[in-house]
Short mmCIF file of C-alpha atoms and ligand atoms in Angstrom, two decimals:
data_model
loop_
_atom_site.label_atom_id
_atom_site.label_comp_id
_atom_site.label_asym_id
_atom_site.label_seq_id
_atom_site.Cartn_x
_atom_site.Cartn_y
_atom_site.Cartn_z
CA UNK O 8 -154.17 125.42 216.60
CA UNK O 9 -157.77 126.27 216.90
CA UNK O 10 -159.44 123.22 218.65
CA UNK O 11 -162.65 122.28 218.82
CA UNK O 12 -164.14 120.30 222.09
CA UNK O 13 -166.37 118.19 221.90
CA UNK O 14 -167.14 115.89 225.35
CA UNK O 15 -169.78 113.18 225.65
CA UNK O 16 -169.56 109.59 227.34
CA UNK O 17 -168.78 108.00 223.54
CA UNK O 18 -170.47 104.84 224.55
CA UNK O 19 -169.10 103.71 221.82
CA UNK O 20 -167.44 106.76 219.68
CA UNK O 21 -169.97 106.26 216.38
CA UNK O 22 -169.69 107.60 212.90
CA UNK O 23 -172.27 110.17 213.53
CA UNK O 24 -169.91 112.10 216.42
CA UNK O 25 -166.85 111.99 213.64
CA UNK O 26 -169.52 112.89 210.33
CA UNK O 27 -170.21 115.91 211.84
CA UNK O 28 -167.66 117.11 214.19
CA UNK O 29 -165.45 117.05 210.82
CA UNK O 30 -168.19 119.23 208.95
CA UNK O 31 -168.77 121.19 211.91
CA UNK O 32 -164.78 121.92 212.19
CA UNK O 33 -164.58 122.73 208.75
CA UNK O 34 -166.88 125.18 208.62
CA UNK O 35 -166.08 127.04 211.82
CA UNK O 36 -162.68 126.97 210.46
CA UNK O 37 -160.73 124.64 213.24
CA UNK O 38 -158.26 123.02 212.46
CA UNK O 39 -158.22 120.46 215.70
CA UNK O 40 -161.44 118.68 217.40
CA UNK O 41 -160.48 117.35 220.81
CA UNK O 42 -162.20 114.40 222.53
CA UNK O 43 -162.89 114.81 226.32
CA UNK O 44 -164.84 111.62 227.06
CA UNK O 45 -166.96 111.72 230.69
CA UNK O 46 -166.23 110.22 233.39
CA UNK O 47 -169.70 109.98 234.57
CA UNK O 48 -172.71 111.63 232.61
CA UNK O 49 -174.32 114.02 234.87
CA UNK O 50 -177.92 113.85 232.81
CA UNK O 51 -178.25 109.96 232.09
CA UNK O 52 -179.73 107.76 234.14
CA UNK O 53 -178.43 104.99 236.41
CA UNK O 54 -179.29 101.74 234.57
CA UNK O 55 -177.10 103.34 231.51
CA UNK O 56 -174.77 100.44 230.39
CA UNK O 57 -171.51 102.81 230.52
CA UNK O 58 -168.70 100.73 229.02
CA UNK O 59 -165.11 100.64 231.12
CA UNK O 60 -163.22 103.75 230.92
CA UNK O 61 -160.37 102.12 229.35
CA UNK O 62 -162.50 101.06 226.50
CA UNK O 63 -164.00 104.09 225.84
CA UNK O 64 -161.13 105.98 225.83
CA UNK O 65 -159.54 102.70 223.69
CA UNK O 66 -162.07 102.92 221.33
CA UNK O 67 -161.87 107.29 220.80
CA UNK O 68 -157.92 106.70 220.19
CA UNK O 69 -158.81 103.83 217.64
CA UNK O 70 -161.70 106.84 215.95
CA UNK O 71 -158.76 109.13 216.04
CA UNK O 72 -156.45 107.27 214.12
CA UNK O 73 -159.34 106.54 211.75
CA UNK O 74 -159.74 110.04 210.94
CA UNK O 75 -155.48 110.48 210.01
CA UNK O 76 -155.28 112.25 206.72
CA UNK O 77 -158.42 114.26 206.82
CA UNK O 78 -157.77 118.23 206.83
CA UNK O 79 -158.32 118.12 210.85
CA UNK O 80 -156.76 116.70 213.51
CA UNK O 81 -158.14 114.73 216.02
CA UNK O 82 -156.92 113.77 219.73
CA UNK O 83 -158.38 113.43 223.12
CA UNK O 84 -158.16 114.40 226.38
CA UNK O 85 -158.88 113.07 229.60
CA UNK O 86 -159.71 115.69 232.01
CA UNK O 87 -162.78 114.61 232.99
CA UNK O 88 -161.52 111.20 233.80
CA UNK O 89 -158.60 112.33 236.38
CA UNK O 90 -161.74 113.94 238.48
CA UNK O 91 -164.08 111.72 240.39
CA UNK O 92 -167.89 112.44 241.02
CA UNK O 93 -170.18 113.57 238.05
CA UNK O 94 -168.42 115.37 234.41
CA UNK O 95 -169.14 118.91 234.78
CA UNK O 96 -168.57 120.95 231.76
CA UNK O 97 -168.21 123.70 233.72
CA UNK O 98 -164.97 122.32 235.84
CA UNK O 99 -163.65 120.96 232.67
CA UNK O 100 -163.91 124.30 230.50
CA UNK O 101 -162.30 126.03 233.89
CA UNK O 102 -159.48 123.40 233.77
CA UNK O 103 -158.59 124.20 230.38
CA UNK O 104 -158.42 127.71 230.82
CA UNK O 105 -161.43 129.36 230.02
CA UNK O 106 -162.06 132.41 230.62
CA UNK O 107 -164.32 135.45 229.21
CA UNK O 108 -161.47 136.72 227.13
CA UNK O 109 -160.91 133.67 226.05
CA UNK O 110 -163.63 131.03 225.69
CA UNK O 111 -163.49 127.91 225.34
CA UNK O 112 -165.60 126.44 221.87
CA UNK O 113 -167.59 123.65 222.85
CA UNK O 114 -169.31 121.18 220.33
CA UNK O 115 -172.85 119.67 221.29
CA UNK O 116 -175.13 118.31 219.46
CA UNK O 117 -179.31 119.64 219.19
CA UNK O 118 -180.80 117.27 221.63
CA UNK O 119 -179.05 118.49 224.56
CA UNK O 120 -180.13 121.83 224.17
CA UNK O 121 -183.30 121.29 225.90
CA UNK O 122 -181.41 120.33 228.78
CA UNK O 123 -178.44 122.91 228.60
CA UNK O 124 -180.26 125.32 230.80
CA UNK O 125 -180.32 122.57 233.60
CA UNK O 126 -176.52 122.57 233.11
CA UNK O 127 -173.99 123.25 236.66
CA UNK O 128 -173.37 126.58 236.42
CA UNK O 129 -174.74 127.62 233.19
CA UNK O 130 -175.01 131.39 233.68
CA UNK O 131 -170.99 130.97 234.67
CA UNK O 132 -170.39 127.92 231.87
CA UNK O 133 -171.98 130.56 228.89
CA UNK O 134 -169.39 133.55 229.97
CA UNK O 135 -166.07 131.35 229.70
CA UNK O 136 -167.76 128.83 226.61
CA UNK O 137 -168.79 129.43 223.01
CA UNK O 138 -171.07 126.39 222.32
CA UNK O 139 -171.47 125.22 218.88
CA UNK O 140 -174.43 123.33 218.01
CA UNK O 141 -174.94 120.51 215.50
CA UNK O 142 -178.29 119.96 214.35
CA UNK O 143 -179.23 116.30 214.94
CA UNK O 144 -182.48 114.15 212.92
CA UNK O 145 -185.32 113.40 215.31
CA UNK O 146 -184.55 116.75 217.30
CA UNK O 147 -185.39 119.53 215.39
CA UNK O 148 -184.51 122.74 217.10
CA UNK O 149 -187.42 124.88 217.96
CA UNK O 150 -186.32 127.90 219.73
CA UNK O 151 -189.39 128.57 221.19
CA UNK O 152 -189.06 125.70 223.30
CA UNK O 153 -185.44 126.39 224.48
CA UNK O 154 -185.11 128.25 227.75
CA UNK O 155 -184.60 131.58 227.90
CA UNK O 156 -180.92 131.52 229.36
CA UNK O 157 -179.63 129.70 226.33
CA UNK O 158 -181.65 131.23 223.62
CA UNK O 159 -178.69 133.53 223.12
CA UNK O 160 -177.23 130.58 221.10
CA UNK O 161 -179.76 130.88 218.35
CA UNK O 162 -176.74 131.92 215.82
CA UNK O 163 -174.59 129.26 216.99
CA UNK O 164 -175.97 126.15 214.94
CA UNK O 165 -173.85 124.83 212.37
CA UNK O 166 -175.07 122.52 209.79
CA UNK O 167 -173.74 119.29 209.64
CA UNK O 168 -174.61 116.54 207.20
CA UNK O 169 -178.09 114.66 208.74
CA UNK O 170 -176.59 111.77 210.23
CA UNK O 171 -179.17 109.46 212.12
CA UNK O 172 -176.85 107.16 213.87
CA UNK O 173 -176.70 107.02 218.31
CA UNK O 174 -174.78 104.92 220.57
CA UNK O 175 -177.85 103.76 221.99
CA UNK O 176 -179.01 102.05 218.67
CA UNK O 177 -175.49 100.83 218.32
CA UNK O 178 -175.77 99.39 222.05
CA UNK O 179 -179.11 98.03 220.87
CA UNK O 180 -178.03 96.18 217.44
CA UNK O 181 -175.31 94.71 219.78
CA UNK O 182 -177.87 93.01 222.03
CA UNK O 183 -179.67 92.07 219.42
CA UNK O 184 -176.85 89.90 217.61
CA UNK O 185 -176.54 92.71 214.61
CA UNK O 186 -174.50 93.55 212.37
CA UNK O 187 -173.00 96.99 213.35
CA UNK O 188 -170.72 97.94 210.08
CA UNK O 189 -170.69 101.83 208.85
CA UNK O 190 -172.24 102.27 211.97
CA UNK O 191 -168.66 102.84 213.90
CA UNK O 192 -165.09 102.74 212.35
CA UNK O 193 -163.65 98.91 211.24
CA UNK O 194 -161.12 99.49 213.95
CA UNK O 195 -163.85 100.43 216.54
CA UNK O 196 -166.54 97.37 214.99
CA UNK O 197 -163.88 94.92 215.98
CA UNK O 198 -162.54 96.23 219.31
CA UNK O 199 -166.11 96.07 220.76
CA UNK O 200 -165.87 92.57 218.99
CA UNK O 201 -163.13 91.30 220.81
CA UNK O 202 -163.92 92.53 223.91
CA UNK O 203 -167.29 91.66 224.13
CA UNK O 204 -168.58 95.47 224.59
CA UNK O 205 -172.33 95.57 225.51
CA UNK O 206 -173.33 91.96 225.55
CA UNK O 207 -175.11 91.66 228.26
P1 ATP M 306 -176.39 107.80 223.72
O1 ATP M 306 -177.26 107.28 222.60
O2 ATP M 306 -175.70 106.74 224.52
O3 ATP M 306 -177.13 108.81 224.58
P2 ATP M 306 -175.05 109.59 221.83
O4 ATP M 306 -175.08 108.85 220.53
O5 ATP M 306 -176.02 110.72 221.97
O6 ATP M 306 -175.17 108.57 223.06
P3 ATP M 306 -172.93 110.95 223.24
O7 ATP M 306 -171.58 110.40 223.48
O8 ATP M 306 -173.85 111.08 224.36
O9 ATP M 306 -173.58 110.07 222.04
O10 ATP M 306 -172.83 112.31 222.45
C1 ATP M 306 -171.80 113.25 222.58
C2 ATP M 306 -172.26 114.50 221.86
O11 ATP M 306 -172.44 114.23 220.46
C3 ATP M 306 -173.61 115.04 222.35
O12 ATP M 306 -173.52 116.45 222.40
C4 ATP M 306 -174.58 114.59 221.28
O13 ATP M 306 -175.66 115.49 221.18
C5 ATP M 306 -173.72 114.62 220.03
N1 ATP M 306 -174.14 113.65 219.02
C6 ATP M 306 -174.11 112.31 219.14
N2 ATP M 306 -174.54 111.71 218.01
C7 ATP M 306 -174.87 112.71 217.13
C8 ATP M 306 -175.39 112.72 215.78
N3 ATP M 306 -175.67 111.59 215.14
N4 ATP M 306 -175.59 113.94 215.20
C9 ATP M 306 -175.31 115.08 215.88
N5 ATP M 306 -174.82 115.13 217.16
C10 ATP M 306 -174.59 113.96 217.78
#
């Protein structure tokens, strides 16, 4: 099956991650988008409220089931979470068998590109990885500003619908006692419910 990855600390998995990792599948012609949630994020900072593993990974296997009967699949795995110390894309696209003959696609979305360069091993990462970028409002891409090692990614963009949703706002509303609907699937909105999920 041609898969898709797609990592990220999905703190909580939101509808923005599924909107457009289901247009950007579709139009790169996969037919599978796999989860790999972090363990740790190497690029956010300490005072990050990172929700339990187990309910991050709870809450990507309730998304998953959420998105049965659309034309892709959609699983997870957890290769990043059977490592300790920081998520490095890197070891993870080595683990699952990257290589230059066969890369490994790799879904991100436009505001990490201004960081990708800063990435472990990024001259190594780009030879065993095809990235695949969405765009993503508030962070137009402006290639000027990208550096130099990654601008070789300029035709790797794929449009996905505009879809202006983070888990940080969603961590936000939470704190602030609101509502949270469309934002995440049902199944997600009442899992962070019942377990209390970023109250602080
Ligand atoms: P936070 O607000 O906590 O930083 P996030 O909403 O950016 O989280 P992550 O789990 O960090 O979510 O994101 C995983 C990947 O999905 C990243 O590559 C990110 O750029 C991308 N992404 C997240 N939300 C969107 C969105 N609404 N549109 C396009 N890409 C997105």
């Amino acid at each position: 099956m041609k898969t898709l990855f797609f990592g990220g600390s999905f703190n909580p998995i939101h509808r923005g991650h599924l909107v457009c990792s289901l247009s950007a599948a579709k139009s790169g012609g996969f037919e599978k988008i796999v989860f790999v949630p972090s363990h740790r994020p190497v690029l956010k900072s300490r005072a990050y409220d990172l929700a339990l593993v187990e309910h991050r990974v709870a809450m990507l296997m309730l998304a998953c089931q959420s998105m049965k009967g659309s034309s892709v699949h959609y699983d997870l795995d957890l290769i990043e979470l059977h490592r300790s110390g920081p998520s490095y894309t890197y070891d993870t696209v080595v683990g699952l068998g990257g290589t230059p003959d066969h890369k490994i696609d790799w879904l991100i979305g436009a505001d990490q590109l201004l960081n990708l360069h800063r990435w472990y091993r990024i001259s190594d990462l780009l030879k065993l990885t095809r990235f695949w970028i969405m765009q993503r409002p508030g962070y137009p891409i402006d290639w000027s500003q990208v550096d130099p090692l990654v601008r070789s990614l300029q035709n790797q963009v794929v449009p996905v619908p505009p879809t202006d949703i983070s888990a940080t706002q969603i961590r936000q509303k939470i704190r602030d006692g609101q509502s949270i609907e469309g934002l995440v699937p049902e199944t997600v909105r009442e899992y962070i419910l019942t377990h209390r999920l970023f109250i602080p």
